[in-house]
Tab-separated table of C-alpha atoms and ligand atoms in Angstrom:
chain	number	residue	atom	x	y	z
A	1	MET	CA	-17.038	86.501	176.702
A	2	THR	CA	-15.557	83.204	177.910
A	3	THR	CA	-12.997	81.360	175.801
A	4	PRO	CA	-14.750	78.600	173.840
A	5	ARG	CA	-13.670	75.017	174.475
A	6	ILE	CA	-13.159	73.223	171.181
A	7	ALA	CA	-12.512	69.526	170.544
A	8	ILE	CA	-10.733	68.680	167.279
A	9	ILE	CA	-10.966	65.074	166.134
A	10	GLY	CA	-7.976	64.043	164.016
A	11	ALA	CA	-4.355	65.237	163.945
A	12	GLY	CA	-3.591	65.130	160.241
A	13	LEU	CA	-2.670	68.307	158.382
A	14	ALA	CA	-6.243	69.678	158.526
A	15	GLY	CA	-6.599	69.217	162.289
A	16	LEU	CA	-3.142	70.527	163.109
A	17	SER	CA	-3.297	73.585	160.881
A	18	LEU	CA	-6.778	74.371	162.186
A	19	ALA	CA	-5.471	74.129	165.757
A	20	HIS	CA	-2.736	76.649	164.948
A	21	ALA	CA	-5.296	79.037	163.508
A	22	LEU	CA	-7.544	78.744	166.597
A	23	LYS	CA	-5.086	78.388	169.464
A	24	GLU	CA	-5.110	82.071	170.485
A	25	ARG	CA	-8.889	82.319	170.633
A	26	ALA	CA	-9.998	78.951	172.008
A	27	GLU	CA	-9.169	76.343	174.577
A	28	LEU	CA	-8.357	73.340	172.419
A	29	GLN	CA	-8.134	69.609	172.860
A	30	MET	CA	-7.193	67.361	169.956
A	31	PHE	CA	-7.890	63.634	169.744
A	32	GLU	CA	-6.049	61.279	167.406
A	33	LYS	CA	-6.824	57.592	167.197
A	34	ALA	CA	-3.424	56.583	165.808
A	35	ARG	CA	-0.291	56.307	167.934
A	36	GLY	CA	1.147	59.394	166.305
A	37	VAL	CA	0.069	62.473	164.392
A	38	SER	CA	0.119	62.822	160.548
A	39	GLY	CA	-2.910	60.876	159.316
A	40	ARG	CA	-2.511	60.187	155.636
A	41	MET	CA	0.866	61.970	155.579
A	42	SER	CA	2.392	59.333	157.808
A	43	THR	CA	5.569	57.266	157.591
A	44	ARG	CA	5.832	53.543	158.315
A	45	TYR	CA	9.000	52.259	160.008
A	46	ALA	CA	10.370	48.720	159.568
A	47	ASP	CA	13.940	48.970	160.737
A	48	PRO	CA	16.190	49.610	158.761
A	49	TYR	CA	13.544	50.771	156.273
A	50	GLN	CA	11.179	53.749	156.182
A	51	PHE	CA	8.256	54.308	153.878
A	52	ASP	CA	6.119	57.384	153.231
A	53	HIS	CA	3.173	55.102	152.654
A	54	GLY	CA	0.414	57.715	152.295
A	55	ALA	CA	0.944	61.053	150.553
A	56	GLN	CA	3.973	60.880	148.269
A	57	TYR	CA	4.527	64.581	147.701
A	58	PHE	CA	2.449	67.715	147.579
A	59	THR	CA	2.054	70.726	145.348
A	60	ALA	CA	1.191	74.296	146.337
A	61	ARG	CA	-1.053	76.293	144.027
A	62	HIS	CA	-2.908	78.640	146.379
A	63	PRO	CA	-1.030	81.691	147.738
A	64	SER	CA	-2.097	80.903	151.306
A	65	PHE	CA	-0.624	77.366	151.173
A	66	GLN	CA	2.498	78.782	149.531
A	67	ALA	CA	2.769	81.276	152.416
A	68	PHE	CA	2.318	78.446	154.941
A	69	LEU	CA	5.141	76.496	153.283
A	70	LYS	CA	7.551	79.430	153.019
A	71	PRO	CA	9.056	79.216	156.552
A	72	LEU	CA	9.068	75.412	156.374
A	73	LEU	CA	11.041	75.605	153.130
A	74	ALA	CA	13.402	78.150	154.663
A	75	ALA	CA	13.984	75.792	157.616
A	76	GLY	CA	14.599	72.834	155.276
A	77	LEU	CA	11.717	70.909	156.826
A	78	VAL	CA	9.989	70.902	153.450
A	79	VAL	CA	12.041	70.649	150.260
A	80	GLU	CA	11.366	70.380	146.572
A	81	TRP	CA	11.639	66.845	145.198
A	82	THR	CA	13.049	66.620	141.688
A	83	PRO	CA	13.212	62.913	140.885
A	84	LYS	CA	13.627	61.369	137.486
A	85	VAL	CA	10.012	60.405	136.772
A	86	VAL	CA	8.993	57.993	134.041
A	87	THR	CA	5.800	56.546	132.648
A	88	LEU	CA	5.737	52.759	132.731
A	89	ALA	CA	3.503	50.398	130.775
A	90	LYS	CA	3.866	46.669	130.264
A	91	TRP	CA	4.579	46.620	126.555
A	92	GLU	CA	6.377	49.937	126.200
A	93	ALA	CA	9.836	51.223	127.070
A	94	PRO	CA	9.760	53.675	130.005
A	95	TYR	CA	9.625	57.287	128.909
A	96	LYS	CA	10.496	60.384	130.876
A	97	ARG	CA	7.745	62.590	132.325
A	98	ASP	CA	8.096	66.265	133.130
A	99	TRP	CA	6.587	67.950	136.163
A	100	PHE	CA	5.419	71.454	135.457
A	101	GLU	CA	5.187	72.704	139.036
A	102	PRO	CA	7.261	72.160	142.187
A	103	HIS	CA	6.575	68.933	144.080
A	104	TYR	CA	7.451	69.017	147.761
A	105	VAL	CA	8.226	66.470	150.470
A	106	ALA	CA	8.808	66.851	154.187
A	107	THR	CA	12.248	65.844	155.447
A	108	PRO	CA	13.687	63.595	156.686
A	109	ARG	CA	10.334	61.790	156.242
A	110	MET	CA	6.778	62.805	155.459
A	111	ASN	CA	5.409	62.587	159.008
A	112	ARG	CA	7.938	65.178	160.196
A	113	LEU	CA	5.722	68.009	158.969
A	114	ALA	CA	2.822	67.001	161.225
A	115	GLN	CA	5.165	66.248	164.108
A	116	HIS	CA	6.577	69.761	163.788
A	117	LEU	CA	3.098	71.308	163.695
A	118	ALA	CA	1.997	69.271	166.724
A	119	GLU	CA	4.747	70.676	168.961
A	120	GLY	CA	3.081	72.607	171.784
A	121	LEU	CA	-0.458	71.596	170.820
A	122	PRO	CA	-2.664	69.559	173.186
A	123	VAL	CA	-2.911	66.337	171.190
A	124	ALA	CA	-4.093	63.140	172.902
A	125	VAL	CA	-2.896	60.256	170.720
A	126	SER	CA	-4.262	56.694	170.749
A	127	VAL	CA	-7.689	58.116	171.631
A	128	GLU	CA	-10.420	57.131	169.196
A	129	ILE	CA	-13.610	59.117	169.638
A	130	ALA	CA	-16.531	56.743	169.342
A	131	ALA	CA	-19.594	58.911	170.131
A	132	LEU	CA	-20.765	62.422	170.934
A	133	GLU	CA	-23.338	63.155	173.620
A	134	ARG	CA	-25.247	66.391	174.074
A	135	GLN	CA	-25.061	67.698	177.647
A	136	GLY	CA	-26.903	70.984	178.104
A	137	GLU	CA	-25.376	73.413	175.626
A	138	GLY	CA	-22.176	71.398	175.255
A	139	TRP	CA	-20.821	68.111	173.941
A	140	VAL	CA	-19.207	65.268	175.825
A	141	LEU	CA	-17.029	62.892	173.814
A	142	HIS	CA	-16.863	59.184	174.528
A	143	ASP	CA	-13.776	57.347	173.392
A	144	LYS	CA	-13.477	53.710	172.429
A	145	THR	CA	-12.277	52.649	175.874
A	146	GLY	CA	-15.351	54.166	177.561
A	147	SER	CA	-13.615	57.292	178.933
A	148	THR	CA	-15.346	60.634	178.517
A	149	HIS	CA	-13.864	64.010	177.571
A	150	GLY	CA	-15.315	67.477	177.852
A	151	PRO	CA	-17.743	69.109	177.877
A	152	PHE	CA	-16.829	71.184	174.819
A	153	ASP	CA	-18.656	74.118	173.252
A	154	TRP	CA	-17.738	73.009	169.732
A	155	VAL	CA	-16.719	69.699	168.173
A	156	ILE	CA	-14.819	69.742	164.885
A	157	SER	CA	-14.129	66.558	162.981
A	158	THR	CA	-11.321	66.248	160.453
A	159	ALA	CA	-11.868	62.494	160.048
A	160	PRO	CA	-12.732	61.257	156.541
A	161	ALA	CA	-16.297	62.181	155.539
A	162	ALA	CA	-17.831	58.728	156.100
A	163	GLN	CA	-16.325	58.549	159.601
A	164	THR	CA	-17.503	62.072	160.434
A	165	GLN	CA	-20.946	61.119	159.171
A	166	LYS	CA	-21.112	58.235	161.659
A	167	LEU	CA	-19.877	60.301	164.588
A	168	PHE	CA	-22.157	63.298	164.158
A	169	PRO	CA	-25.879	63.170	165.014
A	170	ALA	CA	-28.525	62.693	162.330
A	171	GLU	CA	-29.937	66.191	162.918
A	172	CYS	CA	-26.613	67.874	162.025
A	173	THR	CA	-27.462	70.099	159.049
A	174	PHE	CA	-24.512	69.003	156.917
A	175	GLN	CA	-25.178	65.262	157.131
A	176	PRO	CA	-26.588	65.216	153.543
A	177	THR	CA	-23.413	66.881	152.254
A	178	LEU	CA	-21.212	64.359	154.079
A	179	ALA	CA	-23.264	61.561	152.537
A	180	GLN	CA	-22.481	62.810	149.024
A	181	VAL	CA	-18.704	62.663	149.484
A	182	GLN	CA	-17.061	59.667	147.852
A	183	MET	CA	-13.587	58.695	148.950
A	184	THR	CA	-11.507	55.994	147.303
A	185	GLY	CA	-9.124	53.378	148.685
A	186	CYS	CA	-5.527	52.522	147.915
A	187	TYR	CA	-3.223	49.574	148.611
A	188	THR	CA	0.362	50.522	149.407
A	189	VAL	CA	3.005	47.808	149.167
A	190	MET	CA	6.222	48.656	151.025
A	191	ILE	CA	9.378	46.821	149.957
A	192	GLY	CA	12.701	47.075	151.747
A	193	THR	CA	15.405	45.402	149.758
A	194	HIS	CA	19.003	44.376	150.403
A	195	ALA	CA	20.053	44.743	146.772
A	196	PRO	CA	20.045	48.056	144.890
A	197	LEU	CA	16.941	48.580	142.728
A	198	PRO	CA	17.804	47.804	139.093
A	199	TRP	CA	16.511	50.934	137.352
A	200	HIS	CA	17.575	54.507	136.817
A	201	TRP	CA	14.381	56.372	137.739
A	202	GLN	CA	13.151	57.445	141.169
A	203	ALA	CA	9.413	57.619	140.543
A	204	ALA	CA	7.041	56.154	137.997
A	205	VAL	CA	3.460	56.712	136.949
A	206	VAL	CA	2.032	53.414	135.704
A	207	LYS	CA	-0.414	53.104	132.808
A	208	ASP	CA	-3.071	50.422	132.246
A	209	SER	CA	-2.297	48.426	135.378
A	210	PRO	CA	-3.580	47.803	138.917
A	211	LEU	CA	-0.438	49.715	139.899
A	212	GLY	CA	-0.636	53.467	139.722
A	213	TRP	CA	2.600	54.768	141.225
A	214	LEU	CA	6.073	53.617	142.263
A	215	ALA	CA	8.541	55.658	144.316
A	216	VAL	CA	12.064	54.890	145.389
A	217	ASN	CA	11.482	56.227	148.872
A	218	HIS	CA	15.079	56.449	150.062
A	219	SER	CA	15.966	58.625	147.058
A	220	LYS	CA	13.736	61.458	148.264
A	221	PRO	CA	15.686	64.408	149.655
A	222	GLY	CA	16.797	64.148	153.275
A	223	ARG	CA	16.670	60.360	153.270
A	224	GLU	CA	20.321	59.883	152.285
A	225	GLY	CA	21.843	56.839	153.894
A	226	LEU	CA	18.530	55.071	154.439
A	227	ALA	CA	18.193	51.444	153.381
A	228	SER	CA	16.789	50.771	149.915
A	229	SER	CA	12.997	51.123	149.977
A	230	LEU	CA	10.302	51.062	147.316
A	231	VAL	CA	6.699	52.258	147.692
A	232	VAL	CA	4.196	50.705	145.290
A	233	GLN	CA	0.656	52.092	145.181
A	234	SER	CA	-2.389	50.659	143.474
A	235	THR	CA	-4.760	52.791	141.482
A	236	ASP	CA	-7.890	53.969	143.268
A	237	VAL	CA	-10.103	52.127	140.771
A	238	TRP	CA	-8.368	48.792	141.398
A	239	ALA	CA	-8.384	49.328	145.160
A	240	GLU	CA	-12.100	50.097	145.181
A	241	ALA	CA	-12.820	46.907	143.228
A	242	HIS	CA	-10.837	44.896	145.814
A	243	ILE	CA	-11.364	46.935	148.963
A	244	ASP	CA	-12.718	44.126	151.175
A	245	GLU	CA	-10.424	41.391	149.944
A	246	ASP	CA	-7.681	39.671	151.850
A	247	VAL	CA	-4.644	42.001	152.126
A	248	PRO	CA	-1.975	39.254	151.672
A	249	ALA	CA	-3.759	38.094	148.505
A	250	MET	CA	-3.808	41.665	147.198
A	251	GLN	CA	-0.101	41.972	147.979
A	252	THR	CA	0.604	38.857	145.897
A	253	LEU	CA	-1.352	40.272	142.939
A	254	LEU	CA	0.404	43.626	143.146
A	255	LEU	CA	3.853	42.014	143.368
A	256	GLU	CA	3.032	39.935	140.268
A	257	GLU	CA	2.099	43.139	138.473
A	258	LEU	CA	5.326	44.763	139.610
A	259	GLU	CA	7.340	41.881	138.190
A	260	ALA	CA	5.398	41.912	134.913
A	261	LEU	CA	6.032	45.630	134.625
A	262	THR	CA	9.672	45.901	135.663
A	263	GLY	CA	11.042	42.353	135.534
A	264	TRP	CA	11.989	42.725	139.201
A	265	ARG	CA	10.565	41.155	142.334
A	266	PRO	CA	11.768	41.283	145.932
A	267	ALA	CA	13.980	38.457	147.173
A	268	ALA	CA	12.732	36.082	149.857
A	269	GLU	CA	14.813	37.835	152.527
A	270	ASP	CA	13.527	41.308	151.625
A	271	HIS	CA	10.930	43.118	153.718
A	272	VAL	CA	7.449	43.286	152.171
A	273	ALA	CA	4.316	44.653	153.860
A	274	THR	CA	1.040	46.063	152.580
A	275	HIS	CA	-1.265	48.700	154.003
A	276	ARG	CA	-4.870	49.090	152.901
A	277	TRP	CA	-6.164	52.653	152.972
A	278	ARG	CA	-9.951	52.670	152.941
A	279	TYR	CA	-10.071	56.432	152.530
A	280	ALA	CA	-7.115	57.672	150.499
A	281	GLY	CA	-8.364	59.917	147.709
A	282	THR	CA	-11.559	61.831	146.990
A	283	ALA	CA	-13.632	61.017	143.922
A	284	THR	CA	-16.533	63.329	144.844
A	285	PRO	CA	-15.690	66.178	147.225
A	286	ALA	CA	-18.234	67.966	149.433
A	287	GLY	CA	-18.236	70.925	147.075
A	288	GLU	CA	-17.987	73.323	150.058
A	289	ASP	CA	-14.606	74.249	151.503
A	290	CYS	CA	-15.744	73.276	155.029
A	291	LEU	CA	-18.976	72.381	156.829
A	292	LEU	CA	-20.526	74.121	159.811
A	293	ASP	CA	-23.722	73.788	161.844
A	294	ALA	CA	-23.744	76.940	163.982
A	295	SER	CA	-26.829	75.896	165.899
A	296	LEU	CA	-25.440	72.515	167.089
A	297	ARG	CA	-21.866	73.890	167.161
A	298	LEU	CA	-20.497	71.089	165.055
A	299	ALA	CA	-18.113	71.527	162.141
A	300	ALA	CA	-15.980	69.451	159.808
A	301	CYS	CA	-13.094	70.014	157.442
A	302	GLY	CA	-10.495	67.971	155.621
A	303	ASP	CA	-9.157	67.350	152.131
A	304	TRP	CA	-12.428	65.679	151.109
A	305	SER	CA	-14.213	69.040	151.303
A	306	ILE	CA	-12.285	70.281	148.266
A	307	GLY	CA	-10.376	67.360	146.676
A	308	GLY	CA	-7.988	64.659	147.880
A	309	ARG	CA	-4.731	66.562	148.154
A	310	VAL	CA	-2.542	67.738	150.994
A	311	GLU	CA	-3.070	71.345	149.952
A	312	ALA	CA	-6.851	70.866	150.086
A	313	ALA	CA	-6.615	69.683	153.713
A	314	TYR	CA	-4.842	72.917	154.637
A	315	LEU	CA	-7.210	75.147	152.638
A	316	SER	CA	-10.281	73.491	154.131
A	317	ALA	CA	-8.945	74.034	157.661
A	318	MET	CA	-8.224	77.703	156.894
A	319	ALA	CA	-11.722	78.159	155.479
A	320	LEU	CA	-13.226	76.731	158.666
A	321	ALA	CA	-11.020	78.867	160.912
A	322	ALA	CA	-12.323	81.938	159.091
A	323	LYS	CA	-15.971	80.878	159.436
A	324	LEU	CA	-15.993	79.852	163.102
A	325	PRO	CA	-17.539	82.583	165.259
B	401	LIG	C1	-2.035	56.313	149.690
B	401	LIG	C2	-2.211	57.805	149.636
B	401	LIG	C3	-1.509	58.550	148.713
B	401	LIG	C4	-1.670	59.932	148.661
B	401	LIG	N1	-0.908	60.657	147.793
B	401	LIG	C5	-0.984	62.001	147.829
B	401	LIG	C6	-0.079	62.787	147.056
B	401	LIG	O1	0.837	62.246	146.434
B	401	LIG	N2	-0.236	64.141	147.070
B	401	LIG	C7	-1.205	64.750	147.827
B	401	LIG	O2	-1.290	65.993	147.816
B	401	LIG	N3	-2.047	64.034	148.596
B	401	LIG	C8	-1.945	62.683	148.613
B	401	LIG	N4	-2.762	61.944	149.417
B	401	LIG	C9	-3.816	62.631	150.149
B	401	LIG	C10	-3.271	63.346	151.402
B	401	LIG	O3	-2.580	62.431	152.193
B	401	LIG	C11	-4.464	63.940	152.147
B	401	LIG	O4	-5.096	64.875	151.287
B	401	LIG	C12	-4.138	64.671	153.448
B	401	LIG	O5	-3.116	64.039	154.167
B	401	LIG	C13	-5.427	64.718	154.253
B	401	LIG	O6	-5.219	65.376	155.499
B	401	LIG	P1	-6.439	65.507	156.498
B	401	LIG	O7	-5.929	66.151	157.724
B	401	LIG	O8	-7.596	66.125	155.793
B	401	LIG	O9	-6.910	63.995	156.793
B	401	LIG	P2	-6.126	62.826	157.519
B	401	LIG	O10	-4.664	62.942	157.267
B	401	LIG	O11	-6.815	61.577	157.134
B	401	LIG	O12	-6.372	63.122	159.070
B	401	LIG	C14	-7.535	62.691	159.737
B	401	LIG	C15	-7.101	62.112	161.072
B	401	LIG	O13	-8.263	61.792	161.832
B	401	LIG	C16	-7.969	60.640	162.610
B	401	LIG	N5	-9.250	60.075	163.029
B	401	LIG	C17	-10.232	59.564	162.235
B	401	LIG	N6	-11.273	59.168	162.990
B	401	LIG	C18	-10.943	59.437	164.280
B	401	LIG	C19	-11.612	59.234	165.520
B	401	LIG	N7	-12.857	58.696	165.572
B	401	LIG	N8	-11.002	59.621	166.674
B	401	LIG	C20	-9.750	60.158	166.638
B	401	LIG	N9	-9.065	60.361	165.489
B	401	LIG	C21	-9.659	60.018	164.325
B	401	LIG	C22	-7.189	59.771	161.636
B	401	LIG	O14	-6.425	58.776	162.316
B	401	LIG	C23	-6.316	60.810	160.932
B	401	LIG	O15	-5.058	60.964	161.572
B	401	LIG	C24	-2.586	60.575	149.537
B	401	LIG	C25	-3.267	59.814	150.491
B	401	LIG	C26	-3.060	58.439	150.557
B	401	LIG	C27	-3.747	57.656	151.641
């Protein structure tokens, strides 16, 4: 039997861990539209600041994800994060929250995990796949610049469900399942400040506010010596209600909320930038751990199959690796 040629779209955790599971039994090519790997576990640089502006941390409940993390923990590439976490609300004093399971971060920044996994894998970055074309028994991929890639025996998408839905043909058997998935947005405001932040906690869950989460990014393990940086994330509900609005206007609203909540706002000379994530979390997952059309040789996986968490991205990829012929 000849070695199957497989295209994997997306080099976030799902795509990269799937590639590791398949690399001995397939000829792989990965395509990533961003300039680097990591997807929603990425890190934004604004010298001298750094921001983990997507996933903030991850937990590990399933034995297989715990086993995946074990060598990474031993190597110090992933470490437990034990910040002082508080609950904040406008009219209440902050109160301490307890975490009842380990919360992990990659070091020295979140995107390091994906960068480590990508070593030795055939990842073409800055290549956005725009269309698939059937050629005989195989698939040819067209990217946004008009170049073609392939043919491939299988195409696997790890892009968010709505993007996979657009890429894959209407006759793909799991199109109805993709259509049911609902992902939610998030605005992330990144603040790099010259002055020390005037509070004693490192992370906060916010109640009754457009803001959902604050993290003192440079206080995460492995970031010692980095300039003072704060990550402010909106709630998914607020982001969805404002998803098509002007990003600078949303930044202004979120900064006003931050000031109302903490009494602090960045100074004029501080760095402030905002990223809009259209697909951050998952409100309605696919309800299947991965999706596969054996007749067309198309498949899809990603966190949205199971639920919007880092661990779910890994578990979905492992489920697909086990199901692929
Ligand atoms: C703001 C935010 C906060 C979060 N907080 C947490 C948290 O605290 N804890 C937690 O566990 N999870 C959190 N998550 C969710 C977590 O980041 C995801 O569950 C996980 O990273 C998903 O990995 P993935 O590989 O499935 O998808 P992704 O990381 O989205 O990877 C998909 C990749 O496909 C690429 N792609 C898409 N379309 C194309 C195309 N046409 N051609 C080429 N490439 C393409 C994308 O660029 C992307 O790199 C958060 C996410 C966000 C955005």
